[in-house]
Short mmCIF file of C-alpha atoms in Angstrom, two decimals:
data_model
loop_
_atom_site.label_atom_id
_atom_site.label_comp_id
_atom_site.label_asym_id
_atom_site.label_seq_id
_atom_site.Cartn_x
_atom_site.Cartn_y
_atom_site.Cartn_z
CA MET A 1 -29.11 56.50 -27.46
CA TYR A 2 -28.89 53.08 -29.10
CA TYR A 3 -26.51 54.40 -31.77
CA CYS A 4 -24.52 56.16 -29.09
CA VAL A 5 -23.93 52.86 -27.27
CA ILE A 6 -22.83 51.22 -30.49
CA ILE A 7 -20.44 54.06 -31.28
CA VAL A 8 -18.95 53.98 -27.77
CA LEU A 9 -18.61 50.18 -27.89
CA SER A 10 -17.00 50.40 -31.32
CA ILE A 11 -14.47 52.91 -30.04
CA ILE A 12 -13.67 50.76 -26.99
CA TYR A 13 -13.47 47.66 -29.13
CA GLY A 14 -11.34 49.48 -31.68
CA VAL A 15 -8.92 50.74 -29.05
CA LYS A 16 -8.71 47.32 -27.46
CA ARG A 17 -8.17 45.73 -30.85
CA VAL A 18 -5.22 47.94 -31.57
CA LYS A 19 -3.67 47.73 -28.11
CA TYR A 20 -4.14 44.05 -27.51
CA GLN A 21 -1.55 42.05 -29.33
CA LYS A 22 -1.01 38.43 -28.43
CA PRO A 23 2.57 37.22 -28.63
CA LEU A 24 2.96 35.66 -32.07
CA SER A 25 3.92 32.01 -32.25
CA SER A 26 7.37 31.11 -33.50
CA ALA A 27 5.93 29.72 -36.74
CA VAL A 28 4.00 32.93 -37.48
CA ARG A 29 7.08 35.03 -36.70
CA ARG A 30 9.05 32.97 -39.24
CA ARG A 31 6.37 33.51 -41.89
CA LEU A 32 6.12 37.29 -41.36
CA PRO A 33 9.23 38.18 -43.42
CA ARG A 34 7.95 36.00 -46.26
CA TYR A 35 4.59 37.76 -46.21
CA TYR A 36 6.44 41.04 -46.17
CA ARG A 37 8.49 40.09 -49.22
CA TYR A 38 5.45 38.90 -51.17
CA LEU A 39 3.48 42.02 -50.31
CA SER A 40 6.46 44.17 -51.41
CA THR A 41 6.39 42.43 -54.78
CA LEU A 42 2.62 42.92 -55.10
CA LEU A 43 3.04 46.63 -54.35
CA GLU A 44 5.74 46.88 -57.02
CA LEU A 45 3.37 45.20 -59.47
CA GLY A 46 0.69 47.77 -58.59
CA ILE A 47 -1.66 45.18 -57.06
CA SER A 48 -3.67 46.83 -54.29
CA LYS A 49 -6.01 44.03 -53.14
CA ILE A 50 -5.41 40.35 -52.68
CA SER A 51 -7.48 37.43 -51.40
CA SER A 52 -6.09 34.94 -48.89
CA LYS A 53 -6.52 32.28 -51.59
CA ASP A 54 -4.47 34.15 -54.17
CA LEU A 55 -1.75 35.07 -51.67
CA GLY A 56 -1.64 31.50 -50.35
CA ASN A 57 -1.34 30.16 -53.91
CA ARG A 58 1.59 32.42 -54.66
CA MET A 59 3.33 31.44 -51.43
CA GLY A 60 2.50 27.73 -51.55
CA ILE A 61 0.46 27.72 -48.33
CA THR A 62 -3.27 27.29 -47.75
CA SER A 63 -5.65 30.23 -47.69
CA SER A 64 -6.82 29.23 -44.22
CA GLN A 65 -3.23 29.42 -42.99
CA VAL A 66 -3.02 32.95 -44.40
CA ARG A 67 -6.30 33.98 -42.73
CA GLN A 68 -5.30 32.42 -39.43
CA ASP A 69 -1.89 34.12 -39.48
CA PHE A 70 -3.31 37.53 -40.31
CA SER A 71 -6.06 37.23 -37.74
CA SER A 72 -3.42 36.44 -35.11
CA PHE A 73 -2.12 39.97 -35.39
CA GLY A 74 -5.34 41.83 -35.95
CA GLY A 75 -7.19 40.89 -39.11
CA TYR A 76 -7.28 43.51 -41.85
CA GLY A 77 -9.29 41.31 -44.22
CA LEU A 78 -12.90 41.68 -45.25
CA GLN A 79 -14.99 38.72 -46.41
CA GLY A 80 -15.24 38.66 -50.20
CA TYR A 81 -13.04 41.72 -50.54
CA GLY A 82 -9.60 40.48 -49.61
CA TYR A 83 -6.73 42.31 -48.01
CA ASP A 84 -5.54 45.80 -48.73
CA VAL A 85 -1.95 45.16 -49.80
CA LYS A 86 -0.55 48.53 -48.72
CA THR A 87 -2.11 48.43 -45.25
CA LEU A 88 -1.03 44.87 -44.66
CA HIS A 89 2.50 45.54 -45.93
CA GLN A 90 2.81 48.54 -43.64
CA GLU A 91 1.37 46.70 -40.66
CA ILE A 92 3.68 43.69 -41.03
CA GLY A 93 6.58 46.11 -41.45
CA ASN A 94 5.56 47.73 -38.17
CA ILE A 95 5.28 44.40 -36.38
CA LEU A 96 8.76 43.50 -37.66
CA GLY A 97 9.98 46.88 -36.41
CA LEU A 98 11.25 47.91 -39.84
CA ASN A 99 10.36 51.52 -39.09
CA THR A 100 13.16 51.72 -36.53
CA ILE A 101 16.91 51.65 -37.14
CA ARG A 102 18.85 48.75 -35.60
CA ASN A 103 22.55 49.29 -35.19
CA MET A 104 24.70 46.25 -35.84
CA ILE A 105 28.34 45.40 -35.41
CA ILE A 106 30.18 42.61 -37.21
CA ILE A 107 32.67 40.56 -35.23
CA GLY A 108 34.95 38.64 -37.56
CA ALA A 109 36.16 40.55 -40.64
CA GLY A 110 36.92 37.48 -42.78
CA SER A 111 35.34 37.07 -46.19
CA LEU A 112 31.88 36.25 -44.80
CA GLY A 113 31.95 39.21 -42.37
CA GLN A 114 33.05 41.48 -45.18
CA ALA A 115 30.36 40.15 -47.51
CA LEU A 116 27.69 40.87 -44.88
CA ALA A 117 29.12 44.37 -44.34
CA LYS A 118 28.74 45.04 -48.06
CA HIS A 119 25.25 43.55 -48.33
CA LYS A 120 22.98 46.44 -49.32
CA GLU A 121 19.67 44.79 -48.49
CA PHE A 122 20.06 45.03 -44.72
CA GLU A 123 20.25 48.80 -44.41
CA LYS A 124 17.21 49.21 -46.67
CA LYS A 125 15.24 47.33 -44.01
CA GLY A 126 16.66 49.39 -41.14
CA PHE A 127 19.57 47.12 -40.17
CA LYS A 128 22.66 49.32 -40.23
CA VAL A 129 26.25 48.14 -39.77
CA ILE A 130 28.09 50.70 -37.61
CA GLY A 131 31.31 48.86 -36.79
CA ILE A 132 33.49 45.89 -37.77
CA PHE A 133 35.84 44.12 -35.36
CA ASP A 134 38.52 41.48 -35.53
CA VAL A 135 41.65 40.46 -33.66
CA LYS A 136 44.02 39.83 -36.59
CA THR A 137 46.63 42.59 -36.60
CA GLU A 138 46.89 42.61 -40.41
CA LEU A 139 43.16 43.38 -40.73
CA ILE A 140 42.97 46.22 -38.19
CA GLY A 141 42.70 49.58 -39.93
CA GLN A 142 41.62 48.13 -43.30
CA LYS A 143 38.50 49.73 -44.70
CA ILE A 144 35.35 47.74 -45.51
CA THR A 145 32.76 50.08 -47.04
CA GLU A 146 33.06 53.19 -44.85
CA HIS A 147 34.23 51.30 -41.76
CA GLU A 148 37.76 50.75 -40.55
CA ILE A 149 38.19 47.33 -38.98
CA ARG A 150 38.78 47.84 -35.25
CA HIS A 151 40.45 45.60 -32.74
CA LEU A 152 38.00 43.63 -30.62
CA ASP A 153 39.73 45.00 -27.51
CA THR A 154 38.26 48.40 -28.33
CA LEU A 155 34.68 47.08 -28.23
CA PRO A 156 33.95 48.17 -24.60
CA GLN A 157 34.84 51.77 -25.49
CA PHE A 158 32.84 51.55 -28.73
CA LEU A 159 29.78 50.34 -26.79
CA GLU A 160 30.09 53.28 -24.40
CA ASN A 161 29.80 55.70 -27.31
CA ASN A 162 27.37 53.81 -29.54
CA GLN A 163 24.01 52.13 -29.15
CA VAL A 164 24.46 48.61 -30.54
CA ASP A 165 21.41 46.39 -30.98
CA ILE A 166 22.76 43.34 -32.79
CA ALA A 167 26.17 41.68 -32.99
CA ILE A 168 26.85 39.55 -36.06
CA LEU A 169 29.28 36.72 -35.29
CA THR A 170 31.36 35.57 -38.27
CA ILE A 171 34.41 34.31 -36.40
CA PRO A 172 36.09 30.90 -36.62
CA GLU A 173 34.34 28.09 -34.77
CA ASN A 174 36.97 27.70 -32.03
CA PHE A 175 36.49 31.31 -30.85
CA GLY A 176 32.69 31.13 -30.87
CA ARG A 177 31.95 30.45 -27.22
CA GLU A 178 34.64 32.76 -25.85
CA VAL A 179 33.60 35.74 -27.97
CA ALA A 180 29.89 35.15 -27.30
CA ALA A 181 30.63 35.19 -23.55
CA TYR A 182 32.73 38.35 -23.93
CA ILE A 183 30.13 40.36 -25.86
CA THR A 184 27.17 39.30 -23.73
CA GLU A 185 29.12 40.33 -20.64
CA LEU A 186 29.52 43.72 -22.30
CA GLY A 187 25.74 43.94 -22.60
CA ILE A 188 24.96 42.73 -26.14
CA LYS A 189 21.38 41.39 -26.16
CA ALA A 190 20.99 40.06 -29.71
CA ILE A 191 23.36 37.88 -31.72
CA TRP A 192 23.12 36.88 -35.37
CA ASN A 193 25.29 33.80 -35.22
CA PHE A 194 27.05 32.37 -38.28
CA VAL A 195 29.42 30.22 -36.22
CA PRO A 196 28.46 26.55 -36.70
CA ILE A 197 27.97 25.90 -32.99
CA GLU A 198 25.12 26.37 -30.55
CA LEU A 199 25.95 29.34 -28.32
CA LYS A 200 25.20 29.23 -24.61
CA THR A 201 24.05 32.71 -23.66
CA PRO A 202 22.20 34.33 -20.72
CA ASP A 203 18.41 34.07 -20.85
CA ASP A 204 17.88 37.68 -21.87
CA VAL A 205 20.08 37.35 -24.96
CA ILE A 206 18.37 36.52 -28.25
CA VAL A 207 20.30 34.34 -30.66
CA GLU A 208 19.35 33.76 -34.28
CA ASN A 209 21.44 31.19 -36.10
CA ILE A 210 22.44 30.90 -39.73
CA HIS A 211 24.03 27.49 -39.81
CA LEU A 212 25.20 27.38 -43.42
CA ILE A 213 26.62 23.87 -43.25
CA ASP A 214 23.39 22.50 -41.71
CA SER A 215 21.40 23.98 -44.56
CA LEU A 216 23.81 22.53 -47.11
CA MET A 217 23.60 19.08 -45.49
CA VAL A 218 19.80 19.18 -45.61
CA LEU A 219 20.00 20.15 -49.29
CA GLY A 220 22.41 17.26 -49.88
CA TYR A 221 20.00 14.85 -48.19
CA ASN A 222 16.93 16.17 -50.01
CA TYR A 223 18.80 16.06 -53.34
CA LYS A 224 19.87 12.46 -52.79
CA HIS A 225 16.38 11.35 -51.75
CA ASN A 226 14.52 13.75 -54.05
CA ARG A 227 12.54 15.25 -51.15
CA HIS A 228 10.97 18.63 -50.86
CA GLU A 229 10.34 20.38 -47.57
CA MET B 1 14.72 -26.47 -33.87
CA TYR B 2 13.18 -23.77 -31.68
CA TYR B 3 16.48 -21.86 -31.52
CA CYS B 4 16.90 -22.29 -35.22
CA VAL B 5 13.59 -20.54 -35.90
CA ILE B 6 14.57 -17.70 -33.60
CA ILE B 7 17.94 -17.31 -35.32
CA VAL B 8 16.36 -17.33 -38.78
CA LEU B 9 13.70 -14.85 -37.70
CA SER B 10 16.39 -12.63 -36.15
CA ILE B 11 18.34 -12.62 -39.38
CA ILE B 12 15.27 -11.81 -41.45
CA TYR B 13 14.24 -9.09 -39.01
CA GLY B 14 17.79 -7.75 -38.91
CA VAL B 15 18.01 -7.57 -42.68
CA LYS B 16 14.63 -5.91 -42.90
CA ARG B 17 15.59 -3.46 -40.20
CA VAL B 18 18.66 -2.37 -42.11
CA LYS B 19 17.02 -2.26 -45.51
CA TYR B 20 13.78 -0.63 -44.53
CA GLN B 21 14.21 3.06 -44.08
CA LYS B 22 11.14 5.22 -43.81
CA PRO B 23 11.46 8.65 -45.40
CA LEU B 24 12.48 10.99 -42.61
CA SER B 25 10.13 13.82 -41.77
CA SER B 26 11.19 17.35 -42.62
CA ALA B 27 11.67 18.16 -38.92
CA VAL B 28 13.97 15.17 -38.36
CA ARG B 29 15.94 16.04 -41.49
CA ARG B 30 16.49 19.54 -40.13
CA ARG B 31 17.73 18.15 -36.80
CA LEU B 32 20.17 15.65 -38.35
CA PRO B 33 22.95 18.18 -39.03
CA ARG B 34 22.64 19.45 -35.45
CA TYR B 35 22.99 15.91 -34.08
CA TYR B 36 25.94 15.44 -36.38
CA ARG B 37 27.63 18.58 -35.08
CA TYR B 38 27.05 17.64 -31.43
CA LEU B 39 28.31 14.12 -31.97
CA SER B 40 31.43 15.51 -33.71
CA THR B 41 32.12 17.61 -30.62
CA LEU B 42 31.60 14.60 -28.33
CA LEU B 43 34.06 12.59 -30.41
CA GLU B 44 36.60 15.40 -30.18
CA LEU B 45 36.13 15.43 -26.40
CA GLY B 46 36.77 11.68 -26.34
CA ILE B 47 33.26 10.81 -25.14
CA SER B 48 32.27 7.41 -26.52
CA LYS B 49 28.81 6.82 -24.97
CA ILE B 50 25.96 9.21 -24.38
CA SER B 51 22.42 8.85 -23.05
CA SER B 52 19.45 10.42 -24.80
CA LYS B 53 18.96 12.55 -21.67
CA ASP B 54 22.49 13.92 -21.70
CA LEU B 55 22.44 14.57 -25.44
CA GLY B 56 19.02 16.19 -25.20
CA ASN B 57 20.23 18.41 -22.34
CA ARG B 58 23.20 19.62 -24.35
CA MET B 59 21.02 20.35 -27.36
CA GLY B 60 18.09 21.86 -25.50
CA ILE B 61 15.58 19.22 -26.60
CA THR B 62 13.84 16.46 -24.63
CA SER B 63 15.33 12.99 -24.29
CA SER B 64 12.15 11.48 -25.73
CA GLN B 65 12.60 13.64 -28.82
CA VAL B 66 16.13 12.29 -29.18
CA ARG B 67 14.97 8.68 -28.79
CA GLN B 68 12.10 9.18 -31.22
CA ASP B 69 14.39 10.77 -33.82
CA PHE B 70 17.03 8.07 -33.58
CA SER B 71 14.47 5.28 -33.67
CA SER B 72 13.05 6.80 -36.87
CA PHE B 73 16.25 5.87 -38.69
CA GLY B 74 17.02 2.61 -37.00
CA GLY B 75 17.68 2.85 -33.29
CA TYR B 76 21.28 2.28 -32.17
CA GLY B 77 20.50 2.84 -28.46
CA LEU B 78 20.33 0.26 -25.70
CA GLN B 79 18.21 0.78 -22.58
CA GLY B 80 20.39 1.91 -19.68
CA TYR B 81 23.50 1.95 -21.84
CA GLY B 82 23.00 4.90 -24.12
CA TYR B 83 24.25 5.47 -27.63
CA ASP B 84 27.63 4.67 -29.04
CA VAL B 85 28.82 8.08 -30.20
CA LYS B 86 31.10 6.87 -33.00
CA THR B 87 28.49 4.54 -34.56
CA LEU B 88 25.78 7.16 -34.37
CA HIS B 89 28.06 9.87 -35.78
CA GLN B 90 29.00 7.64 -38.68
CA GLU B 91 25.44 6.55 -39.33
CA ILE B 92 24.07 10.11 -39.38
CA GLY B 93 26.96 11.08 -41.65
CA ASN B 94 25.92 8.26 -43.98
CA ILE B 95 22.28 9.30 -43.93
CA LEU B 96 23.35 12.85 -44.77
CA GLY B 97 25.48 11.44 -47.57
CA LEU B 98 28.67 13.03 -46.23
CA ASN B 99 30.69 10.06 -47.49
CA THR B 100 30.09 11.18 -51.09
CA ILE B 101 31.48 14.24 -52.83
CA ARG B 102 28.93 16.77 -54.09
CA ASN B 103 30.14 19.11 -56.78
CA MET B 104 28.85 22.65 -56.53
CA ILE B 105 29.00 25.72 -58.73
CA ILE B 106 28.49 29.28 -57.54
CA ILE B 107 26.48 31.60 -59.74
CA GLY B 108 27.08 35.20 -58.75
CA ALA B 109 30.68 36.11 -57.92
CA GLY B 110 29.90 39.16 -55.76
CA SER B 111 31.17 39.39 -52.21
CA LEU B 112 28.74 36.77 -50.87
CA GLY B 113 29.52 34.31 -53.68
CA GLN B 114 33.23 34.85 -53.11
CA ALA B 115 32.86 34.38 -49.35
CA LEU B 116 31.07 31.06 -49.91
CA ALA B 117 33.77 29.97 -52.38
CA LYS B 118 36.39 30.62 -49.69
CA HIS B 119 34.43 28.91 -46.90
CA LYS B 120 36.55 25.95 -45.81
CA GLU B 121 33.87 24.11 -43.87
CA PHE B 122 31.94 22.94 -46.92
CA GLU B 123 34.64 20.86 -48.57
CA LYS B 124 35.42 19.14 -45.26
CA LYS B 125 31.86 17.79 -45.37
CA GLY B 126 32.12 16.70 -49.01
CA PHE B 127 30.64 19.80 -50.65
CA LYS B 128 33.19 20.93 -53.22
CA VAL B 129 33.06 24.11 -55.28
CA ILE B 130 34.21 23.31 -58.83
CA GLY B 131 33.25 26.47 -60.70
CA ILE B 132 32.22 30.11 -60.27
CA PHE B 133 30.14 32.03 -62.78
CA ASP B 134 29.03 35.59 -63.34
CA VAL B 135 28.02 37.86 -66.20
CA LYS B 136 29.96 41.00 -65.27
CA THR B 137 32.79 41.42 -67.77
CA GLU B 138 35.14 42.93 -65.19
CA LEU B 139 34.85 39.81 -63.01
CA ILE B 140 35.42 37.19 -65.72
CA GLY B 141 38.89 35.70 -65.48
CA GLN B 142 39.52 36.87 -61.88
CA LYS B 143 40.66 34.12 -59.57
CA ILE B 144 38.77 33.15 -56.40
CA THR B 145 40.71 30.45 -54.57
CA GLU B 146 41.80 28.17 -57.43
CA HIS B 147 38.87 29.02 -59.72
CA GLU B 148 38.74 31.56 -62.49
CA ILE B 149 35.38 33.25 -62.69
CA ARG B 150 33.69 32.12 -65.92
CA HIS B 151 30.98 33.75 -67.96
CA LEU B 152 27.54 32.29 -67.33
CA ASP B 153 27.20 31.74 -71.09
CA THR B 154 29.83 29.00 -70.81
CA LEU B 155 27.77 27.03 -68.30
CA PRO B 156 26.21 24.60 -70.85
CA GLN B 157 29.67 23.56 -71.99
CA PHE B 158 30.90 23.30 -68.38
CA LEU B 159 27.97 21.01 -67.53
CA GLU B 160 28.84 18.76 -70.46
CA ASN B 161 32.30 18.20 -69.03
CA ASN B 162 31.52 18.20 -65.30
CA GLN B 163 29.07 16.48 -62.99
CA VAL B 164 27.40 19.30 -61.04
CA ASP B 165 25.14 18.40 -58.12
CA ILE B 166 24.31 21.75 -56.59
CA ALA B 167 24.14 25.32 -57.88
CA ILE B 168 24.57 28.10 -55.33
CA LEU B 169 22.68 31.23 -56.34
CA THR B 170 24.19 34.48 -55.05
CA ILE B 171 22.99 36.81 -57.77
CA PRO B 172 21.05 40.06 -57.42
CA GLU B 173 17.34 39.71 -56.73
CA ASN B 174 16.17 40.94 -60.13
CA PHE B 175 18.04 38.15 -61.96
CA GLY B 176 16.82 35.40 -59.61
CA ARG B 177 13.93 33.96 -61.58
CA GLU B 178 15.59 34.20 -64.97
CA VAL B 179 18.80 32.49 -63.87
CA ALA B 180 16.91 29.80 -61.94
CA ALA B 181 14.92 29.02 -65.10
CA TYR B 182 18.11 28.97 -67.18
CA ILE B 183 20.03 26.55 -64.94
CA THR B 184 17.11 24.18 -64.34
CA GLU B 185 16.60 24.00 -68.09
CA LEU B 186 20.25 22.98 -68.32
CA GLY B 187 19.51 20.12 -65.92
CA ILE B 188 20.51 21.44 -62.46
CA LYS B 189 18.49 19.51 -59.85
CA ALA B 190 19.51 21.19 -56.58
CA ILE B 191 19.74 24.90 -55.80
CA TRP B 192 21.10 26.55 -52.67
CA ASN B 193 19.32 29.86 -53.01
CA PHE B 194 20.58 33.05 -51.34
CA VAL B 195 18.40 35.31 -53.49
CA PRO B 196 15.65 36.83 -51.30
CA ILE B 197 12.82 35.51 -53.45
CA GLU B 198 10.89 32.27 -53.68
CA LEU B 199 12.02 30.46 -56.82
CA LYS B 200 9.53 28.67 -59.02
CA THR B 201 11.24 25.51 -60.24
CA PRO B 202 10.16 22.19 -61.81
CA ASP B 203 8.97 19.53 -59.36
CA ASP B 204 12.15 17.47 -59.57
CA VAL B 205 14.38 20.39 -58.53
CA ILE B 206 15.22 20.70 -54.85
CA VAL B 207 15.60 24.23 -53.49
CA GLU B 208 17.05 25.08 -50.11
CA ASN B 209 16.80 28.74 -49.16
CA ILE B 210 19.04 30.90 -47.03
CA HIS B 211 16.97 34.05 -46.72
CA LEU B 212 19.38 36.25 -44.79
CA ILE B 213 17.05 39.21 -44.55
CA ASP B 214 14.18 37.04 -43.25
CA SER B 215 16.43 35.71 -40.51
CA LEU B 216 17.53 39.22 -39.60
CA MET B 217 13.93 40.43 -39.45
CA VAL B 218 13.00 37.58 -37.12
CA LEU B 219 15.97 38.47 -34.94
CA GLY B 220 14.85 42.11 -34.92
CA TYR B 221 11.34 41.07 -33.86
CA ASN B 222 12.55 38.66 -31.17
CA TYR B 223 14.99 41.27 -29.85
CA LYS B 224 12.27 43.91 -29.63
CA HIS B 225 9.82 41.57 -27.92
CA ASN B 226 12.45 39.62 -25.98
CA ARG B 227 11.28 36.29 -27.41
CA HIS B 228 13.20 33.11 -27.86
CA GLU B 229 12.40 30.51 -30.47
#
């Protein structure tokens, strides 16, 4: 009877543990891809177990930070034993949704847009470019990888026939706001923004910025003052 | 006599205030380019004064954050009057070192390296590409903007004849560590790293990472869970 109660409680606890997932803080979310990359490397090196101390050392963060982060999405570590690299790698991949395909379109077929279209790393992680758009007549019809550049005017029709998860914006700065308004009106809910402006979008639209010039300015500052992050 | 003391004290305080500059925290350093961008826009719009509240509203941060940030590098605001946009813009530009030219080389002349070489925004802010390097024989000698792609083996000689401040790394992942070691041994002190790995570099080398895939993974997560930063 006693054992029975323990077993039942364990099952309930186990189920709850799997189902209950607190929203991760912004800082943890930012660290997840880094953990994922490190764990990928460990797997490649054939390392199957790692302690929070060892992982923290490699990543330049404290072991308590590692433990706290991992416990925030469910644990997986055993005292004195460390983490199972494969399990953890898989679990973080799941949390990041890498087991699902995300369809992306690129708006702005200049050199940066084309470079992103050709970037092989994205598709390996489930992020697949399915269309490239621009407004410059001379670009329309040109082929970038397997995609013909389409006119942005054809986007509504494209969205009717294709499930698009993410729009990558690599257009000139002066078109940024207008195009962001246009695509969110068409129902785009996630934007990877390379335009060096802050986009104003509806509340249900997620924007992730790559502000290249900001990053370069920070590097310039840190170089001048010899500062590390 | 009394006034004299006040004047002398004011001068001493004034001089101290200008000369004494605390190292800026990492968070403030990251916000500086954003302030700079917003102030540029205000200047373009012909707005000459702005309150911390108004600026904070536009940027989506609190007015007390704005005041705290600006006071950390010297103030410039007057109670009830706001900030002088031109002065502040200039001052932040100075802090970021935008009044000096930084020479950059690109290592890795693939599509991303080429896109960065063609990016016009960088030079406008004082970041000038002066050389592009690769190891692929078929690329050597090709012209990207005004630069012929050079073989990486010629880098030591190039560094003897040119002052290089920043190296941009856009090489494949598997060459990341080796090339980083090579260029830091040659004396490069600042790296803008696009390789999706963490580089191990000597303590006096500043690394600023653009981890595209990390950013995309965070976007994927935030999109799935409808989370904003």
